[in-house]
Tab-separated table of C-alpha atoms and ligand atoms in Angstrom:
chain	number	residue	atom	x	y	z
A	2	MET	CA	28.140	4.812	22.312
A	3	SER	CA	31.529	5.822	23.697
A	4	GLY	CA	33.364	4.681	20.560
A	5	ARG	CA	35.510	7.156	18.701
A	6	VAL	CA	34.981	6.465	15.016
A	7	ALA	CA	36.321	8.293	11.979
A	8	LEU	CA	34.718	7.922	8.565
A	9	THR	CA	37.727	8.598	6.389
A	10	ASN	CA	38.201	9.074	2.675
A	11	CYS	CA	34.719	10.518	2.127
A	12	GLY	CA	34.081	11.562	-1.467
A	13	GLU	CA	31.480	14.177	-0.605
A	14	VAL	CA	29.999	14.984	2.794
A	15	LEU	CA	26.751	16.855	3.076
A	16	THR	CA	27.366	18.749	6.304
A	17	ASN	CA	24.529	21.221	6.472
A	18	ALA	CA	21.847	22.659	4.203
A	19	GLY	CA	23.571	22.419	0.845
A	20	ASP	CA	27.139	22.600	2.200
A	21	VAL	CA	29.356	19.939	0.699
A	22	LEU	CA	32.863	19.075	1.796
A	23	HIS	CA	35.105	17.103	-0.553
A	24	GLY	CA	37.682	14.599	0.677
A	25	GLY	CA	36.555	14.932	4.276
A	26	THR	CA	36.705	12.885	7.436
A	27	VAL	CA	33.743	12.675	9.792
A	28	LEU	CA	34.605	12.230	13.462
A	29	PHE	CA	32.212	10.634	15.946
A	30	SER	CA	32.634	10.306	19.689
A	31	SER	CA	30.154	9.272	22.366
A	32	GLY	CA	27.335	9.166	19.861
A	33	ARG	CA	27.910	12.717	18.663
A	34	VAL	CA	29.637	14.379	15.743
A	35	VAL	CA	32.892	15.863	16.976
A	36	ASP	CA	33.885	17.496	13.725
A	37	VAL	CA	34.017	17.174	9.960
A	38	ILE	CA	37.517	17.935	8.752
A	39	VAL	CA	39.502	17.870	5.546
A	40	GLY	CA	42.212	15.246	5.456
A	41	PRO	CA	42.999	12.114	7.440
A	42	SER	CA	41.804	11.144	10.885
A	43	PRO	CA	43.620	12.318	14.008
A	44	SER	CA	44.862	9.539	16.304
A	45	GLY	CA	42.563	7.917	18.833
A	46	PHE	CA	39.762	7.153	16.391
A	47	GLU	CA	38.845	3.809	14.920
A	48	SER	CA	39.011	4.481	11.206
A	49	VAL	CA	36.405	3.293	8.705
A	50	ASP	CA	37.594	3.919	5.154
A	51	VAL	CA	34.494	4.666	3.096
A	52	GLY	CA	36.400	4.515	-0.173
A	53	GLY	CA	35.457	7.865	-1.673
A	54	ARG	CA	31.736	7.365	-1.101
A	55	VAL	CA	29.169	10.027	-0.287
A	56	VAL	CA	28.205	10.637	3.355
A	57	THR	CA	25.028	12.417	4.421
A	58	PRO	CA	23.275	12.928	7.734
A	59	GLY	CA	20.976	10.049	8.625
A	60	LEU	CA	17.690	10.619	6.834
A	61	ILE	CA	14.708	11.873	8.798
A	62	ASP	CA	11.240	10.712	7.851
A	63	ALA	CA	9.022	13.427	9.319
A	64	HIS	CA	5.652	11.880	8.459
A	65	THR	CA	4.837	8.181	8.743
A	66	HIS	CA	2.112	5.829	9.924
A	67	ALA	CA	4.610	2.973	10.274
A	68	VAL	CA	2.961	1.372	13.310
A	69	TYR	CA	0.201	-0.721	11.820
A	70	ALA	CA	-0.912	-4.299	11.402
A	71	GLY	CA	-1.929	-6.263	8.360
A	72	SER	CA	-1.595	-4.969	4.850
A	73	ARG	CA	-4.098	-3.551	2.431
A	74	ALA	CA	-2.835	-5.387	-0.629
A	75	ASN	CA	-6.442	-6.371	-1.357
A	76	GLU	CA	-7.385	-2.696	-1.715
A	77	TYR	CA	-4.348	-2.149	-3.875
A	78	GLU	CA	-5.760	-4.744	-6.211
A	79	MET	CA	-9.195	-3.072	-6.135
A	80	ARG	CA	-7.554	0.248	-7.024
A	81	ALA	CA	-5.704	-1.406	-9.862
A	82	LYS	CA	-9.130	-2.363	-11.186
A	83	GLY	CA	-10.347	1.229	-10.972
A	84	ALA	CA	-11.782	1.791	-7.478
A	85	THR	CA	-10.646	5.021	-5.821
A	86	TYR	CA	-9.175	5.463	-2.329
A	87	GLN	CA	-12.309	7.381	-1.299
A	88	GLU	CA	-14.680	4.728	-2.685
A	89	ILE	CA	-12.854	1.979	-0.815
A	90	ALA	CA	-13.021	4.004	2.405
A	91	ALA	CA	-16.744	4.660	1.922
A	92	GLY	CA	-17.264	0.900	1.681
A	93	GLY	CA	-15.749	0.331	5.156
A	94	GLY	CA	-12.214	-0.316	3.934
A	95	GLY	CA	-9.364	2.162	4.030
A	96	ILE	CA	-8.208	3.502	7.381
A	97	LEU	CA	-10.967	1.615	9.223
A	98	SER	CA	-9.784	-1.767	7.969
A	99	THR	CA	-6.346	-1.077	9.476
A	100	VAL	CA	-8.099	0.076	12.660
A	101	ARG	CA	-9.744	-3.345	12.937
A	102	ALA	CA	-6.391	-5.078	12.443
A	103	VAL	CA	-4.632	-2.904	15.027
A	104	ARG	CA	-7.361	-3.334	17.625
A	105	GLU	CA	-7.033	-7.120	17.401
A	106	LEU	CA	-3.399	-7.124	18.495
A	107	ASP	CA	-1.981	-6.536	21.938
A	108	GLY	CA	0.970	-4.203	22.375
A	109	GLU	CA	3.524	-6.981	22.071
A	110	GLN	CA	2.077	-8.274	18.799
A	111	LEU	CA	1.772	-4.777	17.363
A	112	PHE	CA	5.386	-4.109	18.311
A	113	ALA	CA	6.512	-7.285	16.530
A	114	GLU	CA	4.696	-6.246	13.334
A	115	SER	CA	5.890	-2.665	13.472
A	116	ARG	CA	9.492	-3.465	14.288
A	117	LYS	CA	9.703	-5.017	10.822
A	118	HIS	CA	8.709	-1.660	9.300
A	119	ALA	CA	11.348	0.095	11.398
A	120	GLU	CA	14.035	-2.268	10.070
A	121	TRP	CA	12.941	-1.538	6.495
A	122	MET	CA	13.227	2.197	7.111
A	123	LEU	CA	16.713	1.817	8.577
A	124	LYS	CA	17.824	-0.166	5.545
A	125	CYS	CA	16.649	2.723	3.361
A	126	GLY	CA	18.827	5.163	5.310
A	127	THR	CA	16.285	6.561	7.773
A	128	THR	CA	17.674	7.064	11.276
A	129	THR	CA	14.821	9.086	12.785
A	130	ALA	CA	11.147	8.603	11.990
A	131	GLU	CA	8.095	10.429	13.162
A	132	ILE	CA	5.324	7.863	13.623
A	133	LYS	CA	1.676	8.684	14.185
A	134	SER	CA	-1.070	6.944	16.082
A	135	GLY	CA	-4.458	6.997	14.382
A	136	TYR	CA	-5.276	3.340	13.799
A	137	GLY	CA	-6.586	2.814	17.319
A	138	LEU	CA	-9.258	5.519	17.524
A	139	ALA	CA	-10.126	4.505	21.080
A	140	THR	CA	-8.199	5.715	24.106
A	141	LEU	CA	-6.447	2.477	25.016
A	142	HIS	CA	-5.653	1.546	21.422
A	143	GLU	CA	-4.253	5.005	20.655
A	144	LEU	CA	-2.047	4.804	23.753
A	145	LYS	CA	-1.041	1.253	22.768
A	146	MET	CA	0.134	2.563	19.400
A	147	LEU	CA	2.100	5.422	20.931
A	148	ASP	CA	3.714	3.018	23.358
A	149	VAL	CA	4.835	0.905	20.397
A	150	VAL	CA	6.298	4.055	18.804
A	151	ARG	CA	8.248	4.674	22.013
A	152	ARG	CA	9.439	1.045	22.163
A	153	ILE	CA	10.681	1.127	18.577
A	154	GLY	CA	12.768	4.144	19.529
A	155	GLU	CA	14.168	2.349	22.552
A	156	GLU	CA	14.576	-1.194	21.242
A	157	THR	CA	15.667	-0.712	17.634
A	158	ALA	CA	18.334	1.491	16.094
A	159	LEU	CA	15.652	3.770	14.667
A	160	ASP	CA	14.891	6.882	16.715
A	161	THR	CA	11.218	7.726	16.866
A	162	VAL	CA	9.077	10.766	17.509
A	163	GLY	CA	5.434	10.096	18.357
A	164	THR	CA	2.509	12.124	17.030
A	165	PHE	CA	-1.029	11.755	18.320
A	166	LEU	CA	-3.451	11.383	15.407
A	167	GLY	CA	-6.622	10.434	17.259
A	168	ALA	CA	-8.495	12.553	14.716
A	169	HIS	CA	-7.598	10.327	11.768
A	170	ALA	CA	-11.061	8.883	11.127
A	171	VAL	CA	-14.328	8.544	13.022
A	172	PRO	CA	-14.425	5.015	14.485
A	173	PRO	CA	-17.465	2.769	13.899
A	174	GLU	CA	-18.750	3.204	17.493
A	175	PHE	CA	-19.214	6.913	16.717
A	176	ALA	CA	-20.558	6.543	13.178
A	177	GLY	CA	-22.690	9.613	12.493
A	178	ASP	CA	-21.453	11.320	15.661
A	179	ARG	CA	-18.185	12.984	14.755
A	180	LYS	CA	-18.677	15.606	17.398
A	181	GLY	CA	-19.062	12.931	20.079
A	182	TYR	CA	-15.810	11.359	18.944
A	183	MET	CA	-14.033	14.739	19.029
A	184	ASP	CA	-15.264	15.164	22.625
A	185	LEU	CA	-13.499	11.910	23.456
A	186	VAL	CA	-10.338	12.993	21.629
A	187	VAL	CA	-10.154	16.409	23.253
A	188	ASP	CA	-11.481	15.632	26.736
A	189	GLU	CA	-10.012	12.193	27.366
A	190	MET	CA	-7.239	11.300	24.940
A	191	VAL	CA	-5.442	14.645	24.748
A	192	PRO	CA	-4.859	14.971	28.510
A	193	LEU	CA	-3.592	11.372	28.709
A	194	VAL	CA	-1.300	11.788	25.727
A	195	VAL	CA	0.118	14.970	27.197
A	196	SER	CA	0.557	13.645	30.732
A	197	THR	CA	2.273	10.453	29.580
A	198	GLY	CA	4.617	12.381	27.280
A	199	VAL	CA	4.257	9.836	24.481
A	200	ALA	CA	3.744	12.365	21.693
A	201	SER	CA	5.493	15.529	20.581
A	202	ALA	CA	2.674	16.847	18.415
A	203	PHE	CA	-0.988	16.486	17.531
A	204	ASP	CA	-2.220	15.809	14.033
A	205	ILE	CA	-5.629	15.808	12.368
A	206	PHE	CA	-6.860	14.601	8.980
A	207	VAL	CA	-8.897	17.486	7.564
A	208	GLU	CA	-10.814	16.154	4.609
A	209	GLU	CA	-14.345	15.612	3.456
A	210	GLY	CA	-15.749	12.592	5.275
A	211	TYR	CA	-13.098	12.868	8.011
A	212	PHE	CA	-12.645	16.057	10.092
A	213	ASP	CA	-13.402	19.715	9.454
A	214	ALA	CA	-12.178	23.173	10.385
A	215	ASP	CA	-14.116	23.263	13.659
A	216	ASP	CA	-12.593	19.982	14.775
A	217	ALA	CA	-9.113	21.275	13.969
A	218	ARG	CA	-9.843	24.480	15.853
A	219	ARG	CA	-10.857	22.501	18.934
A	220	LEU	CA	-7.604	20.565	18.863
A	221	ALA	CA	-5.590	23.759	18.320
A	222	GLU	CA	-7.354	25.450	21.221
A	223	THR	CA	-6.025	22.861	23.660
A	224	LEU	CA	-2.642	24.536	23.057
A	225	ALA	CA	-1.119	21.423	24.543
A	226	LEU	CA	1.326	20.422	21.801
A	227	PRO	CA	2.304	21.759	18.371
A	228	LEU	CA	-0.366	21.072	15.774
A	229	ARG	CA	0.317	19.264	12.510
A	230	MET	CA	-2.365	18.840	9.901
A	231	HIS	CA	-3.131	16.542	6.967
A	232	VAL	CA	-4.631	19.073	4.558
A	233	ASP	CA	-5.472	19.510	0.890
A	234	GLN	CA	-4.922	15.868	-0.055
A	235	PHE	CA	-8.165	15.628	-2.045
A	236	SER	CA	-9.876	18.980	-1.503
A	237	SER	CA	-8.561	22.505	-0.961
A	238	GLY	CA	-8.741	25.322	1.602
A	239	GLY	CA	-6.794	23.400	4.243
A	240	ALA	CA	-3.598	25.372	3.807
A	241	GLN	CA	-5.383	28.592	4.754
A	242	LEU	CA	-6.830	26.833	7.805
A	243	ALA	CA	-3.398	25.536	8.866
A	244	SER	CA	-2.034	29.065	8.531
A	245	GLU	CA	-4.870	30.565	10.531
A	246	LEU	CA	-4.381	28.009	13.318
A	247	GLY	CA	-0.618	28.551	13.394
A	248	ALA	CA	0.098	24.905	12.656
A	249	ALA	CA	3.699	23.744	12.924
A	250	THR	CA	3.390	21.797	9.681
A	251	ALA	CA	0.878	21.321	6.889
A	252	ASP	CA	1.217	17.927	5.264
A	253	HIS	CA	0.139	16.619	1.825
A	254	LEU	CA	-0.822	19.907	0.028
A	255	GLU	CA	-1.484	18.237	-3.331
A	256	GLN	CA	-4.445	20.534	-4.022
A	257	THR	CA	-2.963	23.708	-2.546
A	258	GLY	CA	-2.944	26.644	-4.953
A	259	PRO	CA	-0.891	29.851	-4.989
A	260	GLU	CA	-2.980	31.622	-2.314
A	261	GLY	CA	-2.682	28.668	0.035
A	262	ILE	CA	1.066	28.549	-0.443
A	263	GLU	CA	1.366	32.248	0.220
A	264	ALA	CA	-0.699	31.874	3.397
A	265	LEU	CA	1.565	29.055	4.606
A	266	ALA	CA	4.678	31.077	3.818
A	267	ASP	CA	3.337	34.137	5.656
A	268	ALA	CA	2.430	32.073	8.713
A	269	ARG	CA	5.741	30.187	8.586
A	270	VAL	CA	4.023	26.826	8.485
A	271	VAL	CA	6.466	24.140	7.352
A	272	PRO	CA	5.197	22.258	4.265
A	273	VAL	CA	5.622	18.477	4.391
A	274	LEU	CA	5.200	16.887	0.973
A	275	LEU	CA	4.389	13.215	0.450
A	276	PRO	CA	4.856	12.454	-3.239
A	277	ALA	CA	4.936	8.683	-2.702
A	278	SER	CA	1.282	8.798	-1.635
A	279	VAL	CA	0.400	10.492	-4.929
A	280	PHE	CA	2.445	7.924	-6.797
A	281	CYS	CA	1.103	4.905	-4.919
A	282	LEU	CA	-2.503	6.050	-5.345
A	283	GLY	CA	-1.850	6.352	-9.066
A	284	GLN	CA	-2.738	10.019	-9.043
A	285	LYS	CA	-1.221	12.693	-11.202
A	286	LYS	CA	-1.304	15.885	-9.211
A	287	TYR	CA	1.792	16.469	-7.104
A	288	PRO	CA	2.183	19.393	-4.694
A	289	ASP	CA	3.620	22.582	-6.140
A	290	ALA	CA	7.018	22.239	-4.491
A	291	ARG	CA	8.667	24.680	-6.888
A	292	ARG	CA	6.437	27.547	-5.862
A	293	MET	CA	7.063	26.764	-2.184
A	294	LEU	CA	10.820	26.723	-2.708
A	295	ASP	CA	10.632	29.976	-4.636
A	296	PHE	CA	8.912	31.497	-1.591
A	297	GLY	CA	11.917	30.376	0.451
A	298	MET	CA	9.939	27.755	2.364
A	299	PRO	CA	11.827	24.847	3.987
A	300	VAL	CA	10.176	22.088	1.954
A	301	VAL	CA	10.157	18.740	3.749
A	302	LEU	CA	9.847	15.381	2.003
A	303	ALA	CA	8.496	12.342	3.821
A	304	THR	CA	7.246	8.876	2.914
A	305	ASP	CA	3.804	8.926	4.605
A	306	PHE	CA	4.607	5.193	5.012
A	307	ASN	CA	1.224	3.550	5.670
A	308	PRO	CA	-0.620	0.447	4.469
A	309	GLY	CA	-3.171	2.351	2.400
A	310	SER	CA	-2.018	5.356	0.432
A	311	SER	CA	1.752	4.944	0.655
A	312	PRO	CA	3.129	1.478	1.286
A	313	THR	CA	6.787	2.427	1.060
A	314	PRO	CA	9.457	2.955	3.729
A	315	SER	CA	11.875	4.499	1.219
A	316	LEU	CA	12.976	8.124	1.425
A	317	PRO	CA	15.372	7.638	-1.516
A	318	LEU	CA	12.321	6.756	-3.630
A	319	VAL	CA	10.600	9.903	-2.347
A	320	MET	CA	13.655	11.963	-3.325
A	321	SER	CA	13.567	10.480	-6.823
A	322	LEU	CA	9.878	11.384	-7.142
A	323	ALA	CA	10.591	14.891	-5.870
A	324	CYS	CA	13.096	15.403	-8.664
A	325	THR	CA	11.153	13.805	-11.498
A	326	GLN	CA	7.613	14.857	-10.544
A	327	MET	CA	8.031	18.107	-8.640
A	328	GLY	CA	11.048	19.736	-10.255
A	329	MET	CA	13.213	19.672	-7.156
A	330	THR	CA	16.973	19.393	-7.466
A	331	PRO	CA	18.758	16.438	-5.877
A	332	MET	CA	20.205	18.810	-3.263
A	333	GLU	CA	16.792	20.263	-2.469
A	334	ALA	CA	15.504	16.718	-2.133
A	335	LEU	CA	18.281	15.770	0.290
A	336	CYS	CA	17.659	18.878	2.377
A	337	GLY	CA	13.975	17.900	2.457
A	338	CYS	CA	14.862	14.635	4.191
A	339	THR	CA	17.522	16.016	6.498
A	340	VAL	CA	17.828	19.596	7.707
A	341	ASN	CA	14.289	20.672	6.792
A	342	ALA	CA	12.780	17.491	8.198
A	343	ALA	CA	14.566	18.227	11.485
A	344	LYS	CA	12.947	21.647	11.441
A	345	ALA	CA	9.505	20.079	10.987
A	346	LEU	CA	10.126	18.035	14.127
A	347	GLY	CA	11.522	21.011	16.017
A	348	ARG	CA	14.926	19.350	16.331
A	349	GLY	CA	18.334	20.966	15.972
A	350	ASP	CA	20.451	17.928	16.833
A	351	ILE	CA	19.733	15.829	13.747
A	352	GLY	CA	19.704	16.324	9.982
A	353	VAL	CA	23.154	17.906	9.876
A	354	LEU	CA	26.723	16.666	10.268
A	355	ALA	CA	28.057	19.411	12.480
A	356	PRO	CA	29.817	19.422	15.861
A	357	GLY	CA	27.399	18.388	18.596
A	358	ALA	CA	24.833	16.788	16.314
A	359	LYS	CA	23.860	13.165	16.779
A	360	ALA	CA	26.295	10.773	15.092
A	361	ASP	CA	23.676	9.545	12.619
A	362	ALA	CA	24.923	9.186	9.057
A	363	VAL	CA	24.435	7.267	5.844
A	364	VAL	CA	27.261	6.184	3.558
A	365	TRP	CA	25.971	5.882	0.002
A	366	ASP	CA	27.495	3.622	-2.614
A	367	THR	CA	28.258	6.458	-4.998
A	368	ASP	CA	30.734	9.343	-5.218
A	369	ASP	CA	28.081	11.825	-6.353
A	370	LEU	CA	25.375	13.202	-4.046
A	371	SER	CA	22.984	13.660	-6.969
A	372	GLU	CA	22.923	9.921	-7.580
A	373	VAL	CA	21.072	9.340	-4.303
A	374	SER	CA	18.020	10.775	-6.101
A	375	TYR	CA	19.005	9.929	-9.646
A	376	TYR	CA	18.992	6.174	-9.192
A	377	VAL	CA	15.426	5.011	-8.652
A	378	SER	CA	14.953	2.347	-6.058
A	379	ALA	CA	18.571	1.145	-6.328
A	380	PRO	CA	20.069	-0.212	-3.095
A	381	LEU	CA	22.634	2.570	-2.659
A	382	VAL	CA	22.721	2.485	1.130
A	383	TRP	CA	26.223	1.177	1.869
A	384	ALA	CA	26.214	1.732	5.625
A	385	VAL	CA	24.100	3.438	8.261
A	386	PHE	CA	25.646	4.822	11.436
A	387	LYS	CA	23.358	5.432	14.378
A	388	ASP	CA	24.683	7.139	17.498
A	389	GLY	CA	28.160	6.576	16.083
A	390	GLU	CA	27.720	2.845	15.657
A	391	ARG	CA	27.166	0.869	12.533
A	392	ALA	CA	23.474	-0.112	12.395
A	393	VAL	CA	23.271	-1.323	8.781
B	402	NIG	O1	-1.559	10.410	5.082
B	402	NIG	N1	-4.588	10.824	4.707
B	402	NIG	C1	-4.788	10.173	5.715
B	402	NIG	N2	-3.947	9.317	6.268
B	402	NIG	C2	-2.946	8.608	5.568
B	402	NIG	C3	-3.473	7.390	4.951
B	402	NIG	C4	-3.752	6.384	5.967
B	402	NIG	C5	-4.327	5.126	5.422
B	402	NIG	O2	-4.856	5.076	4.293
B	402	NIG	O3	-4.276	4.160	6.180
B	402	NIG	C6	-2.226	9.513	4.597
B	402	NIG	O4	-2.275	9.350	3.365
B	403	FE	FE1	-0.285	10.719	6.527
């Protein structure tokens, strides 16, 4: 952490939102960015010649469900044969099958499984990941998940931010009694999550068969932590609700139309788009990123990494999808996984390479920033620096 490291001979450095420096040197000291300068390194720094490659801030994945157990490859096969995500869920699969798998493991076992996912994310260039609970759906299992999120942050090179998603699905013990489950979430889980400090935000899955506007309102009324919401994935109207409740972010937004986007823009709700979930579910309708960008909204891109709708840890893949399926430019895509993602998490110390920011950076095996999105699923990550030290 105390090392003074200089990344020299950088082809292009993305310093801030859209600002690119050519032929720069990035200086790290004590885990922070000291400066980004033009020309060679001053003395006193250990120099790493990056050979004209591109350097960006470490990527930030602002929406994941990366703590989970088991896989849902069986459902993937069922979907390949024509079953839909909703049909599989209605048959007891989907989120609830991962809930069963997570409940079977103790914290240590769940950590071992999830650490693997954290390593995958790091290898894809992610240095900070938001990770949600939501596969426990009982007080102790939700807290177990959030403790694993905390441990990943402490015991791997990946930094983590926990989000409490107790309202992800109604667990089997409360089948037919959603309100009873929400009582448990609001009266028992929320106070524990807040007092233990294991989460920075709340989240809720607003969708037919899951949770509704009243449930979201109850969570918002606790005023305990910023509210994030899964909305408009399969049905619409959620963007207006997120705006009305003053949510920090509205995530998914595949079905959001012009009025919903305008409502989000007016209420300054940050849109978090998850195109890999559309892709992995084999659907066709991507969120209307272009309209959001034209409204000046800070569009965020995230993986939604989870075993059901989005089994990918790769933000570079998400950036490629953003460009080919949503008409975003490579620079807009990069900003979606760096500076805007930091905004979604309420963080000013990551997502930029500027004095004082965390020394988290990715060196890409290309001399052209656009190629980070242009190449699809190519292993372009050449090195990852975390807190000023080489992590990959
Ligand atoms: O964001 N939409 C709800 N939750 C996740 C999927 C979780 C799962 O299928 O396990 C999502 O897509
Ligand atoms: Fe999600």
